[in-house]
Amino acid sequence: QQQVKQSPQSLIVQKGGISIINCAYENTAFDYFPWYQQFPGKGPALLIAIRPDVSEKKEGRFTISFNKSAKQFSLHIMDSQPGDSATYFCAASGNTGKLIFGQGTTLQVKP
Amino acid sequence: DGGITQSPKYLFRKEGQNVTLSCEQNLNHDAMYWYRQDPGQGLRLIYYSQIVNDFQKGDIAEGYSVSREKKESFPLTVTSAQKNPTAFYLCASLQGGNQPQHFGDGTRLSIL
């Protein structure tokens, strides 16, 4: 019940395309859903986050869509660029602050 | 600049040896976390501390130990009981509640 399942494991997108990464969770007590971006040899950095009282949040080219009834949320990267090539992690937490991470998606954006 | 500093960046452990990974933060955050990252497995929680002089086991605490004597410091010791220590170790901190965790740049531990 504590798991967060992320897919796909890897993704190749052409420059200018849309990258979509999906996550699903079980625990209905989760109320904070961040996405992290990680470059090789670096720690994850917060990209965008959403709480379940909204269905969508957009920041620049990055959008989170949230479906509370389905217990799913997704990251959309519009106009994907080679600089977006990284590993992306979804996560979920409740009021303890403990994050449960998905397994990660390695994104490659081809020029 | 406020942030989290992990050291060393690379660390090698001999058989039967304990090693300690450093994590220091100047963000004045109350909570600190240690994660282990293996390829294809995401981040798994080792230990966390929500207040000085208190810490709790995470999902994979066996073979590890921590201390939290100061608010800004949360060192992780990888003991000889940890039979598969090769991994990328990440430290994070959090002000409280549902705020984003801030991560350091990690320590990569390998076996000699």
CSV table of N, CA, C and O in Angstrom, one decimal, chain B:
chain,number,residue,atom,x,y,z
B,1,ASP,N,25.3,30.6,0.2
B,1,ASP,CA,24.1,29.8,-0.3
B,1,ASP,C,23.7,28.7,0.6
B,1,ASP,O,24.5,28.0,1.1
B,2,GLY,N,22.4,28.7,0.8
B,2,GLY,CA,21.9,27.6,1.7
B,2,GLY,C,21.8,26.3,0.9
B,2,GLY,O,21.5,26.3,-0.3
B,3,GLY,N,22.1,25.2,1.6
B,3,GLY,CA,22.1,23.9,0.9
B,3,GLY,C,22.5,22.8,1.8
B,3,GLY,O,22.7,22.9,3.0
B,4,ILE,N,22.7,21.6,1.1
B,4,ILE,CA,23.1,20.4,1.8
B,4,ILE,C,24.4,20.0,1.2
B,4,ILE,O,24.6,19.9,0.0
B,5,THR,N,25.4,19.7,2.0
B,5,THR,CA,26.7,19.3,1.6
B,5,THR,C,27.0,17.9,2.0
B,5,THR,O,26.9,17.6,3.2
B,6,GLN,N,27.2,17.0,1.1
B,6,GLN,CA,27.6,15.6,1.4
B,6,GLN,C,29.1,15.4,1.0
B,6,GLN,O,29.6,15.9,0.0
B,7,SER,N,29.8,14.7,1.9
B,7,SER,CA,31.2,14.4,1.6
B,7,SER,C,31.5,13.0,2.2
B,7,SER,O,30.9,12.6,3.2
B,8,PRO,N,32.5,12.3,1.6
B,8,PRO,CA,33.1,12.7,0.4
B,8,PRO,C,32.2,12.4,-0.8
B,8,PRO,O,31.2,11.8,-0.7
B,9,LYS,N,32.6,12.8,-2.0
B,9,LYS,CA,31.8,12.5,-3.2
B,9,LYS,C,32.0,11.0,-3.6
B,9,LYS,O,31.0,10.4,-4.1
B,10,TYR,N,33.2,10.5,-3.4
B,10,TYR,CA,33.5,9.1,-3.7
B,10,TYR,C,34.1,8.5,-2.4
B,10,TYR,O,34.9,9.1,-1.8
B,11,LEU,N,33.8,7.2,-2.1
B,11,LEU,CA,34.3,6.5,-0.9
B,11,LEU,C,34.5,5.1,-1.3
B,11,LEU,O,33.6,4.5,-1.9
B,12,PHE,N,35.6,4.5,-0.8
B,12,PHE,CA,35.8,3.1,-1.0
B,12,PHE,C,35.9,2.4,0.4
B,12,PHE,O,36.6,2.9,1.3
B,13,ARG,N,35.3,1.3,0.5
B,13,ARG,CA,35.3,0.5,1.7
B,13,ARG,C,36.0,-0.8,1.5
B,13,ARG,O,35.7,-1.5,0.5
B,14,LYS,N,36.8,-1.2,2.5
B,14,LYS,CA,37.4,-2.5,2.5
B,14,LYS,C,36.5,-3.5,3.3
B,14,LYS,O,35.7,-3.0,4.1
B,15,GLU,N,36.7,-4.7,3.0
B,15,GLU,CA,35.9,-5.8,3.7
B,15,GLU,C,36.1,-5.6,5.2
B,15,GLU,O,37.2,-5.4,5.7
B,16,GLY,N,35.0,-5.7,6.0
B,16,GLY,CA,35.0,-5.6,7.4
B,16,GLY,C,35.2,-4.2,8.0
B,16,GLY,O,35.3,-4.0,9.2
B,17,GLN,N,35.2,-3.2,7.2
B,17,GLN,CA,35.4,-1.8,7.6
B,17,GLN,C,34.1,-1.1,7.7
B,17,GLN,O,33.2,-1.3,6.9
B,18,ASN,N,34.0,-0.2,8.7
B,18,ASN,CA,32.9,0.7,8.8
B,18,ASN,C,33.3,2.0,8.2
B,18,ASN,O,34.5,2.4,8.3
B,19,VAL,N,32.4,2.6,7.5
B,19,VAL,CA,32.7,4.0,6.9
B,19,VAL,C,31.6,4.9,7.2
B,19,VAL,O,30.4,4.5,7.3
B,20,THR,N,31.9,6.2,7.3
B,20,THR,CA,30.9,7.2,7.7
B,20,THR,C,30.8,8.2,6.6
B,20,THR,O,31.8,8.8,6.1
B,21,LEU,N,29.6,8.5,6.2
B,21,LEU,CA,29.2,9.5,5.2
B,21,LEU,C,28.7,10.7,5.9
B,21,LEU,O,27.9,10.7,6.8
B,22,SER,N,29.2,11.9,5.5
B,22,SER,CA,28.9,13.1,6.1
B,22,SER,C,27.7,13.8,5.4
B,22,SER,O,27.6,13.8,4.1
B,23,CYS,N,26.8,14.4,6.1
B,23,CYS,CA,25.8,15.3,5.6
B,23,CYS,C,25.6,16.5,6.5
B,23,CYS,O,25.3,16.3,7.7
B,24,GLU,N,25.7,17.6,5.9
B,24,GLU,CA,25.6,18.9,6.7
B,24,GLU,C,24.6,19.8,5.9
B,24,GLU,O,24.7,19.9,4.7
B,25,GLN,N,23.7,20.5,6.6
B,25,GLN,CA,22.8,21.4,6.0
B,25,GLN,C,22.8,22.7,6.8
B,25,GLN,O,22.9,22.7,8.0
B,26,ASN,N,22.7,23.8,6.0
B,26,ASN,CA,22.6,25.1,6.6
B,26,ASN,C,21.3,25.8,6.3
B,26,ASN,O,21.2,27.0,6.2
B,27,LEU,N,20.2,25.0,6.1
B,27,LEU,CA,18.9,25.5,5.7
B,27,LEU,C,18.0,25.6,7.0
B,27,LEU,O,16.9,26.0,6.9
B,28,ASN,N,18.6,25.3,8.1
B,28,ASN,CA,17.8,25.3,9.4
B,28,ASN,C,16.6,24.4,9.4
B,28,ASN,O,15.6,24.7,10.0
B,29,HIS,N,16.7,23.3,8.6
B,29,HIS,CA,15.6,22.3,8.5
B,29,HIS,C,15.6,21.4,9.7
B,29,HIS,O,16.7,21.0,10.2
B,30,ASP,N,14.4,21.1,10.1
B,30,ASP,CA,14.3,20.2,11.3
B,30,ASP,C,14.6,18.7,10.9
B,30,ASP,O,15.2,18.0,11.7
B,31,ALA,N,14.0,18.3,9.8
B,31,ALA,CA,14.1,16.9,9.4
B,31,ALA,C,15.2,16.6,8.4
B,31,ALA,O,15.4,17.4,7.5
B,32,MET,N,15.8,15.4,8.6
B,32,MET,CA,16.9,15.0,7.7
B,32,MET,C,16.7,13.5,7.3
B,32,MET,O,16.1,12.7,8.2
B,33,TYR,N,17.1,13.1,6.1
B,33,TYR,CA,16.8,11.8,5.6
B,33,TYR,C,18.1,11.2,4.9
B,33,TYR,O,18.8,12.0,4.3
B,34,TRP,N,18.2,9.9,5.0
B,34,TRP,CA,19.2,9.2,4.2
B,34,TRP,C,18.5,8.2,3.3
B,34,TRP,O,17.7,7.4,3.7
B,35,TYR,N,18.9,8.3,2.0
B,35,TYR,CA,18.4,7.4,1.0
B,35,TYR,C,19.5,6.6,0.3
B,35,TYR,O,20.6,7.1,0.2
B,36,ARG,N,19.2,5.4,-0.1
B,36,ARG,CA,20.1,4.6,-1.0
B,36,ARG,C,19.5,4.6,-2.4
B,36,ARG,O,18.3,4.3,-2.5
B,37,GLN,N,20.3,4.8,-3.4
B,37,GLN,CA,19.8,4.7,-4.8
B,37,GLN,C,20.6,3.6,-5.5
B,37,GLN,O,21.9,3.7,-5.6
B,38,ASP,N,19.9,2.6,-6.0
B,38,ASP,CA,20.5,1.6,-6.9
B,38,ASP,C,19.8,1.7,-8.2
B,38,ASP,O,18.7,2.1,-8.4
B,39,PRO,N,20.5,1.3,-9.3
B,39,PRO,CA,20.0,1.5,-10.6
B,39,PRO,C,18.6,0.7,-10.8
B,39,PRO,O,18.5,-0.4,-10.4
B,40,GLY,N,17.7,1.4,-11.3
B,40,GLY,CA,16.4,0.8,-11.6
B,40,GLY,C,15.5,0.6,-10.3
B,40,GLY,O,14.4,0.0,-10.4
B,41,GLN,N,15.9,1.1,-9.2
B,41,GLN,CA,15.2,0.8,-8.0
B,41,GLN,C,14.7,2.1,-7.3
B,41,GLN,O,14.2,2.1,-6.2
B,42,GLY,N,14.9,3.2,-7.9
B,42,GLY,CA,14.5,4.5,-7.2
B,42,GLY,C,15.3,4.7,-6.0
B,42,GLY,O,16.4,4.2,-5.8
B,43,LEU,N,14.7,5.5,-5.1
B,43,LEU,CA,15.4,5.9,-3.8
B,43,LEU,C,14.7,5.1,-2.7
B,43,LEU,O,13.4,5.2,-2.5
B,44,ARG,N,15.5,4.5,-1.8
B,44,ARG,CA,14.9,3.8,-0.7
B,44,ARG,C,15.4,4.4,0.6
B,44,ARG,O,16.6,4.7,0.8
B,45,LEU,N,14.5,4.6,1.6
B,45,LEU,CA,14.8,5.3,2.8
B,45,LEU,C,15.5,4.4,3.8
B,45,LEU,O,15.1,3.3,4.1
B,46,ILE,N,16.7,4.9,4.3
B,46,ILE,CA,17.5,4.2,5.2
B,46,ILE,C,17.1,4.6,6.7
B,46,ILE,O,16.7,3.7,7.5
B,47,TYR,N,17.3,5.8,7.0
B,47,TYR,CA,17.0,6.4,8.3
B,47,TYR,C,16.5,7.8,8.1
B,47,TYR,O,16.8,8.5,7.1
B,48,TYR,N,15.7,8.3,9.1
B,48,TYR,CA,15.3,9.7,9.1
B,48,TYR,C,15.3,10.2,10.5
B,48,TYR,O,15.1,9.4,11.4
B,49,SER,N,15.4,11.5,10.6
B,49,SER,CA,15.4,12.2,11.9
B,49,SER,C,14.5,13.4,11.8
B,49,SER,O,14.8,14.3,10.9
B,50,GLN,N,13.6,13.6,12.6
B,50,GLN,CA,12.7,14.7,12.6
B,50,GLN,C,13.1,15.8,13.6
B,50,GLN,O,12.5,16.9,13.6
B,51,ILE,N,14.0,15.4,14.5
B,51,ILE,CA,14.4,16.3,15.6
B,51,ILE,C,15.7,15.9,16.1
B,51,ILE,O,16.1,14.7,16.0
B,52,VAL,N,16.5,16.8,16.7
B,52,VAL,CA,17.8,16.5,17.2
B,52,VAL,C,17.6,15.4,18.3
B,52,VAL,O,16.7,15.4,19.1
B,53,ASN,N,18.6,14.5,18.3
B,53,ASN,CA,18.7,13.4,19.3
B,53,ASN,C,17.6,12.4,19.1
B,53,ASN,O,17.3,11.6,20.1
B,54,ASP,N,16.9,12.3,18.0
B,54,ASP,CA,15.9,11.3,17.7
B,54,ASP,C,16.0,10.9,16.2
B,54,ASP,O,16.2,11.8,15.4
B,55,PHE,N,15.8,9.6,16.0
B,55,PHE,CA,15.8,9.2,14.6
B,55,PHE,C,15.1,7.8,14.5
B,55,PHE,O,14.9,7.2,15.5
B,56,GLN,N,14.6,7.5,13.3
B,56,GLN,CA,13.8,6.3,13.1
B,56,GLN,C,14.3,5.5,11.9
B,56,GLN,O,14.9,6.1,11.0
B,57,LYS,N,14.1,4.2,12.0
B,57,LYS,CA,14.5,3.4,10.9
B,57,LYS,C,13.6,3.6,9.7
B,57,LYS,O,12.4,3.8,9.9
B,58,GLY,N,14.2,3.5,8.5
B,58,GLY,CA,13.4,3.5,7.3
B,58,GLY,C,13.2,2.1,6.8
B,58,GLY,O,13.1,1.2,7.6
B,59,ASP,N,13.1,2.0,5.5
B,59,ASP,CA,12.7,0.6,5.0
B,59,ASP,C,13.9,-0.3,4.9
B,59,ASP,O,13.7,-1.5,4.8
B,60,ILE,N,15.1,0.2,4.9
B,60,ILE,CA,16.3,-0.7,4.7
B,60,ILE,C,17.4,-0.3,5.7
B,60,ILE,O,18.5,-0.1,5.3
B,61,ALA,N,17.1,-0.2,6.9
B,61,ALA,CA,18.0,0.2,8.0
B,61,ALA,C,19.1,-0.8,8.3
B,61,ALA,O,20.2,-0.4,8.9
B,62,GLU,N,18.9,-2.1,8.0
B,62,GLU,CA,19.9,-3.1,8.5
B,62,GLU,C,21.3,-2.8,7.9
B,62,GLU,O,21.4,-2.7,6.7
B,63,GLY,N,22.3,-2.8,8.8
B,63,GLY,CA,23.6,-2.6,8.4
B,63,GLY,C,24.1,-1.2,8.3
B,63,GLY,O,25.2,-0.9,7.9
B,64,TYR,N,23.2,-0.3,8.8
B,64,TYR,CA,23.5,1.1,8.8
B,64,TYR,C,23.2,1.7,10.2
B,64,TYR,O,22.4,1.1,11.0
B,65,SER,N,23.9,2.8,10.6
B,65,SER,CA,23.6,3.5,11.8
B,65,SER,C,23.7,5.0,11.6
B,65,SER,O,24.4,5.4,10.6
B,66,VAL,N,23.0,5.8,12.4
B,66,VAL,CA,23.0,7.2,12.3
B,66,VAL,C,23.1,7.9,13.6
B,66,VAL,O,22.9,7.2,14.7
B,67,SER,N,23.4,9.2,13.6
B,67,SER,CA,23.3,10.0,14.9
B,67,SER,C,22.8,11.3,14.5
B,67,SER,O,22.9,11.8,13.3
B,68,ARG,N,22.2,12.0,15.4
B,68,ARG,CA,21.7,13.4,15.2
B,68,ARG,C,22.0,14.2,16.4
B,68,ARG,O,21.1,14.6,17.2
B,69,GLU,N,23.2,14.6,16.6
B,69,GLU,CA,23.6,15.3,17.8
B,69,GLU,C,23.5,16.8,17.6
B,69,GLU,O,23.3,17.6,18.6
B,70,LYS,N,23.5,17.3,16.3
B,70,LYS,CA,23.3,18.7,16.0
B,70,LYS,C,22.2,18.8,14.9
B,70,LYS,O,22.1,17.9,14.1
B,71,LYS,N,21.5,19.9,14.9
B,71,LYS,CA,20.5,20.1,13.9
B,71,LYS,C,21.0,20.0,12.5
B,71,LYS,O,20.4,19.5,11.6
B,72,GLU,N,22.2,20.6,12.3
B,72,GLU,CA,22.7,20.7,10.9
B,72,GLU,C,23.4,19.5,10.4
B,72,GLU,O,23.8,19.4,9.3
B,73,SER,N,23.6,18.4,11.2
B,73,SER,CA,24.4,17.3,10.9
B,73,SER,C,23.7,16.0,11.1
B,73,SER,O,23.1,15.7,12.1
B,74,PHE,N,23.9,15.1,10.1
B,74,PHE,CA,23.2,13.8,10.2
B,74,PHE,C,24.1,12.7,9.5
B,74,PHE,O,23.8,12.3,8.4
B,75,PRO,N,25.2,12.3,10.1
B,75,PRO,CA,26.1,11.4,9.5
B,75,PRO,C,25.5,9.9,9.5
B,75,PRO,O,24.8,9.5,10.4
B,76,LEU,N,25.9,9.2,8.4
B,76,LEU,CA,25.4,7.9,8.2
B,76,LEU,C,26.7,6.9,8.2
B,76,LEU,O,27.6,7.2,7.5
B,77,THR,N,26.6,5.9,9.1
B,77,THR,CA,27.7,4.9,9.1
B,77,THR,C,27.2,3.7,8.4
B,77,THR,O,26.2,3.1,8.7
B,78,VAL,N,28.0,3.2,7.4
B,78,VAL,CA,27.8,1.9,6.8
B,78,VAL,C,28.6,0.9,7.5
B,78,VAL,O,29.9,1.0,7.4
B,79,THR,N,28.0,0.0,8.2
B,79,THR,CA,28.8,-0.9,9.0
B,79,THR,C,29.2,-2.2,8.1
B,79,THR,O,28.7,-2.4,7.0
B,80,SER,N,30.1,-3.0,8.7
B,80,SER,CA,30.5,-4.2,8.0
B,80,SER,C,29.4,-5.2,7.9
B,80,SER,O,29.5,-6.1,7.1
B,81,ALA,N,28.3,-5.0,8.6
B,81,ALA,CA,27.1,-5.9,8.6
B,81,ALA,C,26.3,-5.6,7.3
B,81,ALA,O,25.5,-6.5,6.9
B,82,GLN,N,26.6,-4.5,6.6
B,82,GLN,CA,25.9,-4.2,5.3
B,82,GLN,C,26.7,-5.0,4.2
B,82,GLN,O,27.8,-4.5,3.8
B,83,LYS,N,26.2,-6.1,3.7
B,83,LYS,CA,26.9,-6.9,2.8
B,83,LYS,C,27.0,-6.4,1.4
B,83,LYS,O,27.8,-6.9,0.6
B,84,ASN,N,26.1,-5.6,1.1
B,84,ASN,CA,26.0,-5.1,-0.3
B,84,ASN,C,26.0,-3.5,-0.3
B,84,ASN,O,25.0,-2.9,-0.6
B,85,PRO,N,27.1,-2.9,0.1
B,85,PRO,CA,27.0,-1.4,0.3
B,85,PRO,C,27.2,-0.6,-0.9
B,85,PRO,O,27.0,0.6,-0.9
B,86,THR,N,27.6,-1.2,-2.0
B,86,THR,CA,27.8,-0.4,-3.2
B,86,THR,C,26.6,0.2,-3.7
B,86,THR,O,25.6,-0.4,-4.1
B,87,ALA,N,26.5,1.6,-3.7
B,87,ALA,CA,25.3,2.3,-4.1
B,87,ALA,C,25.7,3.8,-4.0
B,87,ALA,O,26.8,4.2,-3.6
B,88,PHE,N,24.7,4.6,-4.5
B,88,PHE,CA,24.8,6.1,-4.4
B,88,PHE,C,23.9,6.5,-3.2
B,88,PHE,O,22.7,6.1,-3.1
B,89,TYR,N,24.5,7.2,-2.3
B,89,TYR,CA,23.8,7.6,-1.0
B,89,TYR,C,23.4,9.0,-1.1
B,89,TYR,O,24.3,9.9,-1.3
B,90,LEU,N,22.2,9.3,-0.8
B,90,LEU,CA,21.7,10.7,-0.9
B,90,LEU,C,21.1,11.1,0.5
B,90,LEU,O,20.4,10.4,1.1
B,91,CYS,N,21.5,12.3,0.9
B,91,CYS,CA,21.0,12.9,2.1
B,91,CYS,C,20.0,14.0,1.7
B,91,CYS,O,20.2,14.7,0.7
B,92,ALA,N,18.9,14.2,2.5
B,92,ALA,CA,17.9,15.2,2.2
B,92,ALA,C,17.5,15.9,3.5
B,92,ALA,O,17.6,15.3,4.6
B,93,SER,N,16.9,17.1,3.4
B,93,SER,CA,16.4,17.7,4.5
B,93,SER,C,15.0,18.4,4.2
B,93,SER,O,14.7,18.6,3.0
B,94,LEU,N,14.3,18.7,5.2
B,94,LEU,CA,12.9,19.1,5.0
B,94,LEU,C,12.6,20.0,6.2
B,94,LEU,O,12.9,19.7,7.4
B,95,GLN,N,11.9,21.2,5.9
B,95,GLN,CA,11.5,22.1,7.0
B,95,GLN,C,10.4,21.5,7.8
B,95,GLN,O,10.5,21.6,9.0
B,96,GLY,N,9.5,20.9,7.2
B,96,GLY,CA,8.4,20.3,8.0
B,96,GLY,C,7.1,20.2,7.1
B,96,GLY,O,7.0,20.8,6.1
B,97,GLY,N,6.2,19.3,7.5
B,97,GLY,CA,5.0,19.2,6.8
B,97,GLY,C,5.2,18.7,5.4
B,97,GLY,O,6.2,18.1,5.1
B,98,ASN,N,4.3,19.0,4.5
B,98,ASN,CA,4.4,18.7,3.1
B,98,ASN,C,5.1,19.7,2.3
B,98,ASN,O,4.6,20.4,1.5
B,99,GLN,N,6.4,19.9,2.6
B,99,GLN,CA,7.3,20.8,1.9
B,99,GLN,C,8.3,19.9,1.1
B,99,GLN,O,8.5,18.8,1.4
B,100,PRO,N,8.9,20.5,0.1
B,100,PRO,CA,9.8,19.7,-0.7
B,100,PRO,C,11.0,19.3,0.0
B,100,PRO,O,11.6,20.1,0.8
B,101,GLN,N,11.5,18.1,-0.2
B,101,GLN,CA,12.8,17.7,0.4
B,101,GLN,C,13.9,18.3,-0.5
B,101,GLN,O,13.8,18.3,-1.7
B,102,HIS,N,15.0,18.8,0.1
B,102,HIS,CA,16.1,19.3,-0.6
B,102,HIS,C,17.2,18.2,-0.5
B,102,HIS,O,17.5,17.7,0.6
B,103,PHE,N,17.9,17.9,-1.6
B,103,PHE,CA,18.8,16.8,-1.6
B,103,PHE,C,20.3,17.4,-1.8
B,103,PHE,O,20.5,18.4,-2.4
B,104,GLY,N,21.2,16.7,-1.2
B,104,GLY,CA,22.6,16.9,-1.5
B,104,GLY,C,23.0,16.2,-2.8
B,104,GLY,O,22.1,15.6,-3.5
B,105,ASP,N,24.3,16.3,-3.2
B,105,ASP,CA,24.7,15.7,-4.5
B,105,ASP,C,25.3,14.3,-4.3
B,105,ASP,O,25.8,13.8,-5.3
B,106,GLY,N,25.1,13.7,-3.2
B,106,GLY,CA,25.4,12.3,-3.0
B,106,GLY,C,26.8,11.9,-2.8
B,106,GLY,O,27.7,12.6,-3.0
B,107,THR,N,26.9,10.7,-2.2
B,107,THR,CA,28.2,10.0,-2.1
B,107,THR,C,28.1,8.7,-2.7
B,107,THR,O,27.2,7.9,-2.5
B,108,ARG,N,29.1,8.4,-3.6
B,108,ARG,CA,29.1,7.0,-4.3
B,108,ARG,C,30.1,6.1,-3.5
B,108,ARG,O,31.3,6.4,-3.4
B,109,LEU,N,29.5,5.1,-3.0
B,109,LEU,CA,30.3,4.1,-2.1
B,109,LEU,C,30.6,2.9,-3.0
B,109,LEU,O,29.6,2.3,-3.6
B,110,SER,N,31.8,2.4,-3.0
B,110,SER,CA,32.2,1.2,-3.7
B,110,SER,C,33.0,0.3,-2.8
B,110,SER,O,33.7,0.8,-1.8
B,111,ILE,N,33.1,-0.9,-3.1
B,111,ILE,CA,33.9,-1.9,-2.3
B,111,ILE,C,35.2,-2.1,-3.0
B,111,ILE,O,35.3,-2.2,-4.2
B,112,LEU,N,36.3,-2.1,-2.2
B,112,LEU,CA,37.7,-2.3,-2.7
B,112,LEU,C,37.9,-3.8,-2.9
B,112,LEU,O,37.4,-4.6,-2.0
